[in-house]
């Protein structure tokens, strides 16, 4: 799943530059949208945040990134206090997302410097990412069930919630299926390296695809994976999921000042 950029060679040559341009546009939208949100937060009053002086955009952005690795976020302590179900769901989402994000960053770095992904690094990171992807997918499916099948009382759901969750599910599920298609026919030796992908491969072996069919399906799945991932990146700052950044600031402010507790952003 981590070789997203290294798999660009799968695309027909005429598709590559348009694909790269779409990726650059998605990244520009993500950066611009995040900056616009942070700018709005920076217009808040100092006494509301209990931070020295009016919070600058740079400081708010720094807080949102650094506090992402606090115990409140990584272990969802405030969420667990209200609901264990939601707490485990948030922990799975946060850890799974961070693991896959790290993999994408590593893939981009090695692609940019023109070096192959180190075999030693791939040997231990592949099983971790496979399991992280499965945990994240289970958490996302649990969130869909909670939102649309077993919603809490007085729950308000909007269409954008479903769009965000759908993009996440497509991106993660297609990534796992990519591994399964790639490993089809590899027998059980691949289980140690790609446990989830190898199990999916055993199921896909029953379809008895020809090499040509398998290649076309793999390309289609890669486009679904990369396309949904880019759409997710571009849409994130404009969705309710922006609390991934905002909640770090409000949690920090609430811990410093009881009067700021009302600013706490719900994590689900």
PDB file of C-alpha atoms in Angstrom:
ATOM      1  CA  UNK A   1       0.000   0.000   0.000  1.00  0.00           C
ATOM      2  CA  UNK A   2       2.959   2.304   0.559  1.00  0.00           C
ATOM      3  CA  UNK A   3       4.179   2.246  -3.056  1.00  0.00           C
ATOM      4  CA  UNK A   4       1.575   4.726  -4.290  1.00  0.00           C
ATOM      5  CA  UNK A   5       3.998   6.949  -6.204  1.00  0.00           C
ATOM      6  CA  UNK A   6       6.243   4.097  -7.328  1.00  0.00           C
ATOM      7  CA  UNK A   7       3.202   2.583  -9.106  1.00  0.00           C
ATOM      8  CA  UNK A   8       2.760   5.589 -11.391  1.00  0.00           C
ATOM      9  CA  UNK A   9       4.458   3.541 -14.093  1.00  0.00           C
ATOM     10  CA  UNK A  10       1.296   1.459 -14.315  1.00  0.00           C
ATOM     11  CA  UNK A  11      -0.512   4.375 -15.922  1.00  0.00           C
ATOM     12  CA  UNK A  12      -0.371   4.810 -19.689  1.00  0.00           C
ATOM     13  CA  UNK A  13       2.238   7.434 -20.507  1.00  0.00           C
ATOM     14  CA  UNK A  14      -0.353   9.871 -21.868  1.00  0.00           C
ATOM     15  CA  UNK A  15      -2.204   9.779 -18.535  1.00  0.00           C
ATOM     16  CA  UNK A  16       0.725  10.508 -16.255  1.00  0.00           C
ATOM     17  CA  UNK A  17       1.056  14.283 -16.542  1.00  0.00           C
ATOM     18  CA  UNK A  18      -2.712  14.917 -16.271  1.00  0.00           C
ATOM     19  CA  UNK A  19      -2.709  12.633 -13.233  1.00  0.00           C
ATOM     20  CA  UNK A  20       0.196  14.534 -11.662  1.00  0.00           C
ATOM     21  CA  UNK A  21      -1.551  17.848 -12.359  1.00  0.00           C
ATOM     22  CA  UNK A  22      -4.742  16.598 -10.685  1.00  0.00           C
ATOM     23  CA  UNK A  23      -2.642  15.540  -7.693  1.00  0.00           C
ATOM     24  CA  UNK A  24      -1.022  18.986  -7.518  1.00  0.00           C
ATOM     25  CA  UNK A  25      -4.462  20.633  -7.697  1.00  0.00           C
ATOM     26  CA  UNK A  26      -5.767  18.430  -4.875  1.00  0.00           C
ATOM     27  CA  UNK A  27      -2.754  19.351  -2.724  1.00  0.00           C
ATOM     28  CA  UNK A  28      -3.211  23.058  -3.512  1.00  0.00           C
ATOM     29  CA  UNK A  29      -6.887  22.876  -2.499  1.00  0.00           C
ATOM     30  CA  UNK A  30      -5.952  21.112   0.725  1.00  0.00           C
ATOM     31  CA  UNK A  31      -3.312  23.696   1.623  1.00  0.00           C
ATOM     32  CA  UNK A  32      -5.510  26.647   0.642  1.00  0.00           C
ATOM     33  CA  UNK A  33      -8.538  25.292   2.498  1.00  0.00           C
ATOM     34  CA  UNK A  34      -6.521  24.555   5.632  1.00  0.00           C
ATOM     35  CA  UNK A  35      -4.964  28.024   5.569  1.00  0.00           C
ATOM     36  CA  UNK A  36      -8.409  29.620   5.200  1.00  0.00           C
ATOM     37  CA  UNK A  37      -9.725  27.652   8.198  1.00  0.00           C
ATOM     38  CA  UNK A  38      -6.717  28.529  10.338  1.00  0.00           C
ATOM     39  CA  UNK A  39      -7.134  32.177   9.371  1.00  0.00           C
ATOM     40  CA  UNK A  40     -10.707  32.099  10.688  1.00  0.00           C
ATOM     41  CA  UNK A  41      -9.540  30.563  13.975  1.00  0.00           C
ATOM     42  CA  UNK A  42      -6.906  33.284  14.230  1.00  0.00           C
ATOM     43  CA  UNK A  43      -9.642  35.931  14.324  1.00  0.00           C
ATOM     44  CA  UNK A  44     -10.804  34.614  17.730  1.00  0.00           C
ATOM     45  CA  UNK A  45     -10.363  36.607  20.911  1.00  0.00           C
ATOM     46  CA  UNK A  46      -7.389  35.895  23.116  1.00  0.00           C
ATOM     47  CA  UNK A  47      -9.482  35.431  26.281  1.00  0.00           C
ATOM     48  CA  UNK A  48     -11.518  32.718  24.536  1.00  0.00           C
ATOM     49  CA  UNK A  49      -8.446  30.642  23.773  1.00  0.00           C
ATOM     50  CA  UNK A  50      -6.480  31.485  26.938  1.00  0.00           C
ATOM     51  CA  UNK A  51      -3.361  31.854  24.848  1.00  0.00           C
ATOM     52  CA  UNK A  52      -0.949  34.797  25.222  1.00  0.00           C
ATOM     53  CA  UNK A  53      -1.999  37.499  22.790  1.00  0.00           C
ATOM     54  CA  UNK A  54      -4.179  37.032  19.770  1.00  0.00           C
ATOM     55  CA  UNK A  55      -3.357  33.580  18.351  1.00  0.00           C
ATOM     56  CA  UNK A  56      -1.541  33.908  15.049  1.00  0.00           C
ATOM     57  CA  UNK A  57      -2.242  31.609  12.109  1.00  0.00           C
ATOM     58  CA  UNK A  58       1.230  30.124  12.361  1.00  0.00           C
ATOM     59  CA  UNK A  59       0.823  29.345  16.057  1.00  0.00           C
ATOM     60  CA  UNK A  60      -2.610  27.801  15.599  1.00  0.00           C
ATOM     61  CA  UNK A  61      -1.331  25.617  12.777  1.00  0.00           C
ATOM     62  CA  UNK A  62       1.684  24.611  14.881  1.00  0.00           C
ATOM     63  CA  UNK A  63      -0.598  23.711  17.803  1.00  0.00           C
ATOM     64  CA  UNK A  64      -2.896  21.659  15.563  1.00  0.00           C
ATOM     65  CA  UNK A  65       0.056  19.608  14.288  1.00  0.00           C
ATOM     66  CA  UNK A  66       2.042  19.166  17.512  1.00  0.00           C
ATOM     67  CA  UNK A  67      -0.975  18.454  19.711  1.00  0.00           C
ATOM     68  CA  UNK A  68      -2.001  15.764  17.230  1.00  0.00           C
ATOM     69  CA  UNK A  69       0.515  13.551  19.049  1.00  0.00           C
ATOM     70  CA  UNK A  70      -0.799  14.307  22.530  1.00  0.00           C
ATOM     71  CA  UNK A  71      -2.406  11.617  24.704  1.00  0.00           C
ATOM     72  CA  UNK A  72      -5.790  13.316  24.295  1.00  0.00           C
ATOM     73  CA  UNK A  73      -5.639  12.662  20.565  1.00  0.00           C
ATOM     74  CA  UNK A  74      -3.640   9.435  20.219  1.00  0.00           C
ATOM     75  CA  UNK A  75      -5.557   7.659  22.994  1.00  0.00           C
ATOM     76  CA  UNK A  76      -8.867   9.595  22.765  1.00  0.00           C
ATOM     77  CA  UNK A  77      -9.014  10.047  26.535  1.00  0.00           C
ATOM     78  CA  UNK A  78     -11.875  12.537  26.474  1.00  0.00           C
ATOM     79  CA  UNK A  79     -13.853  10.381  24.061  1.00  0.00           C
ATOM     80  CA  UNK A  80     -13.350   7.228  26.173  1.00  0.00           C
ATOM     81  CA  UNK A  81     -14.747   9.126  29.159  1.00  0.00           C
ATOM     82  CA  UNK A  82     -18.062   9.420  27.294  1.00  0.00           C
ATOM     83  CA  UNK A  83     -18.174   6.206  25.268  1.00  0.00           C
ATOM     84  CA  UNK A  84     -15.811   3.238  24.983  1.00  0.00           C
ATOM     85  CA  UNK A  85     -17.298   2.363  21.580  1.00  0.00           C
ATOM     86  CA  UNK A  86     -16.468   5.780  20.205  1.00  0.00           C
ATOM     87  CA  UNK A  87     -13.106   5.779  21.970  1.00  0.00           C
ATOM     88  CA  UNK A  88     -11.899   2.588  20.284  1.00  0.00           C
ATOM     89  CA  UNK A  89     -13.313   3.795  16.977  1.00  0.00           C
ATOM     90  CA  UNK A  90     -11.395   7.083  17.220  1.00  0.00           C
ATOM     91  CA  UNK A  91      -8.156   5.370  18.321  1.00  0.00           C
ATOM     92  CA  UNK A  92      -8.336   2.972  15.373  1.00  0.00           C
ATOM     93  CA  UNK A  93      -9.032   5.829  12.997  1.00  0.00           C
ATOM     94  CA  UNK A  94      -6.206   8.044  14.309  1.00  0.00           C
ATOM     95  CA  UNK A  95      -3.505   5.341  14.465  1.00  0.00           C
ATOM     96  CA  UNK A  96      -4.510   3.761  11.157  1.00  0.00           C
ATOM     97  CA  UNK A  97      -4.589   7.127   9.394  1.00  0.00           C
ATOM     98  CA  UNK A  98      -1.210   8.198  10.792  1.00  0.00           C
ATOM     99  CA  UNK A  99       0.414   4.916   9.743  1.00  0.00           C
ATOM    100  CA  UNK A 100      -0.909   5.157   6.184  1.00  0.00           C
ATOM    101  CA  UNK A 101      -0.036   8.867   5.979  1.00  0.00           C
ATOM    102  CA  UNK A 102       3.541   8.062   6.992  1.00  0.00           C
ATOM    103  CA  UNK A 103       3.668   5.420   4.270  1.00  0.00           C
ATOM    104  CA  UNK A 104       2.490   7.873   1.617  1.00  0.00           C
ATOM    105  CA  UNK A 105       5.069  10.433   2.752  1.00  0.00           C
ATOM    106  CA  UNK A 106       7.863   7.833   2.585  1.00  0.00           C
ATOM    107  CA  UNK A 107       6.686   6.769  -0.861  1.00  0.00           C
ATOM    108  CA  UNK A 108       6.731  10.392  -2.047  1.00  0.00           C
ATOM    109  CA  UNK A 109      10.222  11.015  -0.617  1.00  0.00           C
ATOM    110  CA  UNK A 110      11.796   7.966  -2.256  1.00  0.00           C
ATOM    111  CA  UNK A 111       9.992   8.721  -5.519  1.00  0.00           C
ATOM    112  CA  UNK A 112      11.269  12.338  -5.480  1.00  0.00           C
ATOM    113  CA  UNK A 113      14.905  11.327  -4.911  1.00  0.00           C
ATOM    114  CA  UNK A 114      14.680   8.592  -7.537  1.00  0.00           C
ATOM    115  CA  UNK A 115      15.534   5.699  -5.226  1.00  0.00           C
ATOM    116  CA  UNK A 116      13.818   2.357  -4.794  1.00  0.00           C
ATOM    117  CA  UNK A 117      12.002   1.630  -1.562  1.00  0.00           C
ATOM    118  CA  UNK A 118      14.604  -0.078   0.716  1.00  0.00           C
ATOM    119  CA  UNK A 119      13.987  -3.814   1.021  1.00  0.00           C
ATOM    120  CA  UNK A 120      14.769  -3.849   4.736  1.00  0.00           C
ATOM    121  CA  UNK A 121      12.334  -1.032   5.456  1.00  0.00           C
ATOM    122  CA  UNK A 122       9.645  -2.611   3.300  1.00  0.00           C
ATOM    123  CA  UNK A 123      10.052  -5.951   5.116  1.00  0.00           C
ATOM    124  CA  UNK A 124       8.774  -4.615   8.427  1.00  0.00           C
ATOM    125  CA  UNK A 125       6.587  -1.726   7.318  1.00  0.00           C
ATOM    126  CA  UNK A 126       4.451  -3.789   4.915  1.00  0.00           C
ATOM    127  CA  UNK A 127       2.750  -6.010   7.531  1.00  0.00           C
ATOM    128  CA  UNK A 128       2.231  -3.008   9.826  1.00  0.00           C
ATOM    129  CA  UNK A 129       0.521  -1.065   7.042  1.00  0.00           C
ATOM    130  CA  UNK A 130      -1.597  -4.031   5.988  1.00  0.00           C
ATOM    131  CA  UNK A 131      -2.938  -4.448   9.519  1.00  0.00           C
ATOM    132  CA  UNK A 132      -3.312  -0.671   9.958  1.00  0.00           C
ATOM    133  CA  UNK A 133      -5.372  -0.509   6.768  1.00  0.00           C
ATOM    134  CA  UNK A 134      -7.645  -3.290   7.999  1.00  0.00           C
ATOM    135  CA  UNK A 135      -8.099  -1.618  11.405  1.00  0.00           C
ATOM    136  CA  UNK A 136      -8.890   1.694   9.724  1.00  0.00           C
ATOM    137  CA  UNK A 137     -11.397   0.035   7.384  1.00  0.00           C
ATOM    138  CA  UNK A 138     -13.149  -1.673  10.310  1.00  0.00           C
ATOM    139  CA  UNK A 139     -13.304   1.667  12.142  1.00  0.00           C
ATOM    140  CA  UNK A 140     -14.754   3.416   9.104  1.00  0.00           C
ATOM    141  CA  UNK A 141     -17.384   0.715   8.610  1.00  0.00           C
ATOM    142  CA  UNK A 142     -18.261   1.004  12.315  1.00  0.00           C
ATOM    143  CA  UNK A 143     -18.670   4.761  11.857  1.00  0.00           C
ATOM    144  CA  UNK A 144     -21.008   4.174   8.894  1.00  0.00           C
ATOM    145  CA  UNK A 145     -23.090   1.729  10.950  1.00  0.00           C
ATOM    146  CA  UNK A 146     -23.236   4.149  13.854  1.00  0.00           C
ATOM    147  CA  UNK A 147     -24.213   7.050  11.638  1.00  0.00           C
ATOM    148  CA  UNK A 148     -26.793   5.430   9.370  1.00  0.00           C
ATOM    149  CA  UNK A 149     -27.942   2.179  11.030  1.00  0.00           C
ATOM    150  CA  UNK A 150     -27.710   2.828  14.784  1.00  0.00           C
ATOM    151  CA  UNK A 151     -27.642   6.646  15.092  1.00  0.00           C
ATOM    152  CA  UNK A 152     -27.780   8.151  18.604  1.00  0.00           C
ATOM    153  CA  UNK A 153     -30.798  10.172  19.603  1.00  0.00           C
ATOM    154  CA  UNK A 154     -30.836  13.787  18.398  1.00  0.00           C
ATOM    155  CA  UNK A 155     -28.139  12.916  15.869  1.00  0.00           C
ATOM    156  CA  UNK A 156     -27.886  15.370  12.984  1.00  0.00           C
ATOM    157  CA  UNK A 157     -26.325  13.930   9.845  1.00  0.00           C
ATOM    158  CA  UNK A 158     -25.662  15.810   6.622  1.00  0.00           C
ATOM    159  CA  UNK A 159     -24.772  14.530   3.163  1.00  0.00           C
ATOM    160  CA  UNK A 160     -21.177  15.740   3.462  1.00  0.00           C
ATOM    161  CA  UNK A 161     -20.639  13.274   6.328  1.00  0.00           C
ATOM    162  CA  UNK A 162     -21.465  10.365   4.055  1.00  0.00           C
ATOM    163  CA  UNK A 163     -19.286  11.709   1.242  1.00  0.00           C
ATOM    164  CA  UNK A 164     -16.263  11.918   3.534  1.00  0.00           C
ATOM    165  CA  UNK A 165     -16.753   8.442   4.964  1.00  0.00           C
ATOM    166  CA  UNK A 166     -17.388   6.986   1.491  1.00  0.00           C
ATOM    167  CA  UNK A 167     -14.138   8.466   0.162  1.00  0.00           C
ATOM    168  CA  UNK A 168     -12.257   7.038   3.128  1.00  0.00           C
ATOM    169  CA  UNK A 169     -13.782   3.577   2.689  1.00  0.00           C
ATOM    170  CA  UNK A 170     -13.074   3.512  -1.075  1.00  0.00           C
ATOM    171  CA  UNK A 171      -9.489   4.670  -0.574  1.00  0.00           C
ATOM    172  CA  UNK A 172      -8.648   2.129   2.143  1.00  0.00           C
ATOM    173  CA  UNK A 173     -10.585  -0.808   0.665  1.00  0.00           C
ATOM    174  CA  UNK A 174      -9.125  -0.277  -2.817  1.00  0.00           C
ATOM    175  CA  UNK A 175      -5.628  -0.139  -1.318  1.00  0.00           C
ATOM    176  CA  UNK A 176      -6.135  -3.510   0.348  1.00  0.00           C
ATOM    177  CA  UNK A 177      -7.601  -4.956  -2.847  1.00  0.00           C
ATOM    178  CA  UNK A 178      -4.584  -3.678  -4.793  1.00  0.00           C
ATOM    179  CA  UNK A 179      -2.367  -5.791  -2.570  1.00  0.00           C
ATOM    180  CA  UNK A 180      -4.680  -8.758  -3.033  1.00  0.00           C
ATOM    181  CA  UNK A 181      -4.616  -8.495  -6.832  1.00  0.00           C
ATOM    182  CA  UNK A 182      -0.831  -8.041  -6.865  1.00  0.00           C
ATOM    183  CA  UNK A 183      -0.301 -11.074  -4.636  1.00  0.00           C
ATOM    184  CA  UNK A 184      -2.784 -13.380  -6.382  1.00  0.00           C
ATOM    185  CA  UNK A 185      -1.069 -16.693  -7.073  1.00  0.00           C
ATOM    186  CA  UNK A 186       1.741 -16.045  -4.595  1.00  0.00           C
ATOM    187  CA  UNK A 187       0.655 -18.876  -2.246  1.00  0.00           C
ATOM    188  CA  UNK A 188       0.950 -18.539   1.536  1.00  0.00           C
ATOM    189  CA  UNK A 189       4.553 -17.342   1.661  1.00  0.00           C
ATOM    190  CA  UNK A 190       3.312 -13.768   1.325  1.00  0.00           C
ATOM    191  CA  UNK A 191       1.318 -13.925   4.579  1.00  0.00           C
ATOM    192  CA  UNK A 192       4.354 -12.904   6.657  1.00  0.00           C
ATOM    193  CA  UNK A 193       4.887  -9.755   4.582  1.00  0.00           C
ATOM    194  CA  UNK A 194       1.323  -8.800   3.657  1.00  0.00           C
ATOM    195  CA  UNK A 195      -1.094 -10.687   5.925  1.00  0.00           C
ATOM    196  CA  UNK A 196      -4.292  -8.961   4.818  1.00  0.00           C
ATOM    197  CA  UNK A 197      -3.333  -8.712   1.149  1.00  0.00           C
ATOM    198  CA  UNK A 198      -2.299 -12.375   1.047  1.00  0.00           C
ATOM    199  CA  UNK A 199      -5.648 -13.494   2.477  1.00  0.00           C
ATOM    200  CA  UNK A 200      -7.492 -11.396  -0.101  1.00  0.00           C
ATOM    201  CA  UNK A 201      -5.262 -12.910  -2.799  1.00  0.00           C
ATOM    202  CA  UNK A 202      -6.372 -16.406  -1.829  1.00  0.00           C
ATOM    203  CA  UNK A 203      -9.967 -15.361  -2.385  1.00  0.00           C
ATOM    204  CA  UNK A 204      -9.193 -13.660  -5.687  1.00  0.00           C
ATOM    205  CA  UNK A 205      -7.457 -16.825  -6.924  1.00  0.00           C
ATOM    206  CA  UNK A 206     -10.884 -18.446  -7.170  1.00  0.00           C
ATOM    207  CA  UNK A 207     -11.814 -16.003  -9.952  1.00  0.00           C
ATOM    208  CA  UNK A 208      -9.169 -17.482 -12.260  1.00  0.00           C
ATOM    209  CA  UNK A 209      -8.485 -14.202 -14.034  1.00  0.00           C
ATOM    210  CA  UNK A 210      -6.204 -14.196 -17.045  1.00  0.00           C
ATOM    211  CA  UNK A 211      -3.046 -12.042 -16.749  1.00  0.00           C
ATOM    212  CA  UNK A 212      -4.587  -9.458 -19.106  1.00  0.00           C
ATOM    213  CA  UNK A 213      -7.785  -9.234 -17.048  1.00  0.00           C
ATOM    214  CA  UNK A 214      -5.820  -9.038 -13.819  1.00  0.00           C
ATOM    215  CA  UNK A 215      -3.749  -6.177 -15.258  1.00  0.00           C
ATOM    216  CA  UNK A 216      -6.838  -4.207 -16.270  1.00  0.00           C
ATOM    217  CA  UNK A 217      -8.511  -4.729 -12.899  1.00  0.00           C
ATOM    218  CA  UNK A 218      -5.313  -3.715 -11.106  1.00  0.00           C
ATOM    219  CA  UNK A 219      -5.107  -0.483 -13.137  1.00  0.00           C
ATOM    220  CA  UNK A 220      -8.775   0.298 -12.419  1.00  0.00           C
ATOM    221  CA  UNK A 221      -8.249  -0.352  -8.708  1.00  0.00           C
ATOM    222  CA  UNK A 222      -5.148   1.837  -8.680  1.00  0.00           C
ATOM    223  CA  UNK A 223      -7.120   4.694 -10.236  1.00  0.00           C
ATOM    224  CA  UNK A 224      -9.892   4.203  -7.665  1.00  0.00           C
ATOM    225  CA  UNK A 225      -7.352   4.169  -4.835  1.00  0.00           C
ATOM    226  CA  UNK A 226      -5.355   7.178  -5.979  1.00  0.00           C
ATOM    227  CA  UNK A 227      -8.412   9.128  -7.156  1.00  0.00           C
ATOM    228  CA  UNK A 228     -10.356   8.672  -3.923  1.00  0.00           C
ATOM    229  CA  UNK A 229      -7.223   9.512  -1.941  1.00  0.00           C
ATOM    230  CA  UNK A 230      -6.677  12.758  -3.841  1.00  0.00           C
ATOM    231  CA  UNK A 231     -10.366  13.664  -3.507  1.00  0.00           C
ATOM    232  CA  UNK A 232     -10.111  12.986   0.221  1.00  0.00           C
ATOM    233  CA  UNK A 233      -7.093  15.267   0.573  1.00  0.00           C
ATOM    234  CA  UNK A 234      -8.770  18.083  -1.375  1.00  0.00           C
ATOM    235  CA  UNK A 235     -12.098  17.789   0.454  1.00  0.00           C
ATOM    236  CA  UNK A 236     -10.765  17.390   4.007  1.00  0.00           C
ATOM    237  CA  UNK A 237     -10.390  21.114   4.921  1.00  0.00           C
ATOM    238  CA  UNK A 238     -13.941  21.846   3.717  1.00  0.00           C
ATOM    239  CA  UNK A 239     -15.586  19.012   5.644  1.00  0.00           C
ATOM    240  CA  UNK A 240     -16.410  18.369   9.287  1.00  0.00           C
ATOM    241  CA  UNK A 241     -13.274  16.228   9.425  1.00  0.00           C
ATOM    242  CA  UNK A 242     -11.299  19.438   9.761  1.00  0.00           C
ATOM    243  CA  UNK A 243     -11.740  18.831  13.513  1.00  0.00           C
ATOM    244  CA  UNK A 244      -8.691  16.576  13.116  1.00  0.00           C
ATOM    245  CA  UNK A 245      -6.791  19.874  13.258  1.00  0.00           C
ATOM    246  CA  UNK A 246      -9.218  22.034  15.229  1.00  0.00           C
ATOM    247  CA  UNK A 247      -9.802  19.629  18.100  1.00  0.00           C
ATOM    248  CA  UNK A 248      -6.109  19.740  19.044  1.00  0.00           C
ATOM    249  CA  UNK A 249      -6.331  23.496  19.580  1.00  0.00           C
ATOM    250  CA  UNK A 250      -9.632  23.468  21.468  1.00  0.00           C
ATOM    251  CA  UNK A 251      -8.548  20.582  23.711  1.00  0.00           C
ATOM    252  CA  UNK A 252      -5.360  22.447  24.580  1.00  0.00           C
ATOM    253  CA  UNK A 253      -7.296  25.651  25.292  1.00  0.00           C
ATOM    254  CA  UNK A 254      -9.944  23.841  27.348  1.00  0.00           C
ATOM    255  CA  UNK A 255      -7.292  22.215  29.552  1.00  0.00           C
ATOM    256  CA  UNK A 256      -5.768  25.624  30.256  1.00  0.00           C
ATOM    257  CA  UNK A 257      -9.038  27.430  30.925  1.00  0.00           C
ATOM    258  CA  UNK A 258     -12.412  26.046  32.080  1.00  0.00           C
ATOM    259  CA  UNK A 259     -14.124  28.921  30.287  1.00  0.00           C
ATOM    260  CA  UNK A 260     -12.805  27.551  27.008  1.00  0.00           C
ATOM    261  CA  UNK A 261     -14.249  24.080  27.523  1.00  0.00           C
ATOM    262  CA  UNK A 262     -17.268  25.016  25.445  1.00  0.00           C
ATOM    263  CA  UNK A 263     -14.942  25.281  22.458  1.00  0.00           C
ATOM    264  CA  UNK A 264     -14.145  21.562  22.600  1.00  0.00           C
ATOM    265  CA  UNK A 265     -14.869  20.073  19.193  1.00  0.00           C
ATOM    266  CA  UNK A 266     -16.636  16.718  19.210  1.00  0.00           C
ATOM    267  CA  UNK A 267     -14.374  14.141  17.591  1.00  0.00           C
ATOM    268  CA  UNK A 268     -17.192  12.277  15.894  1.00  0.00           C
TER     269      UNK A 268
END
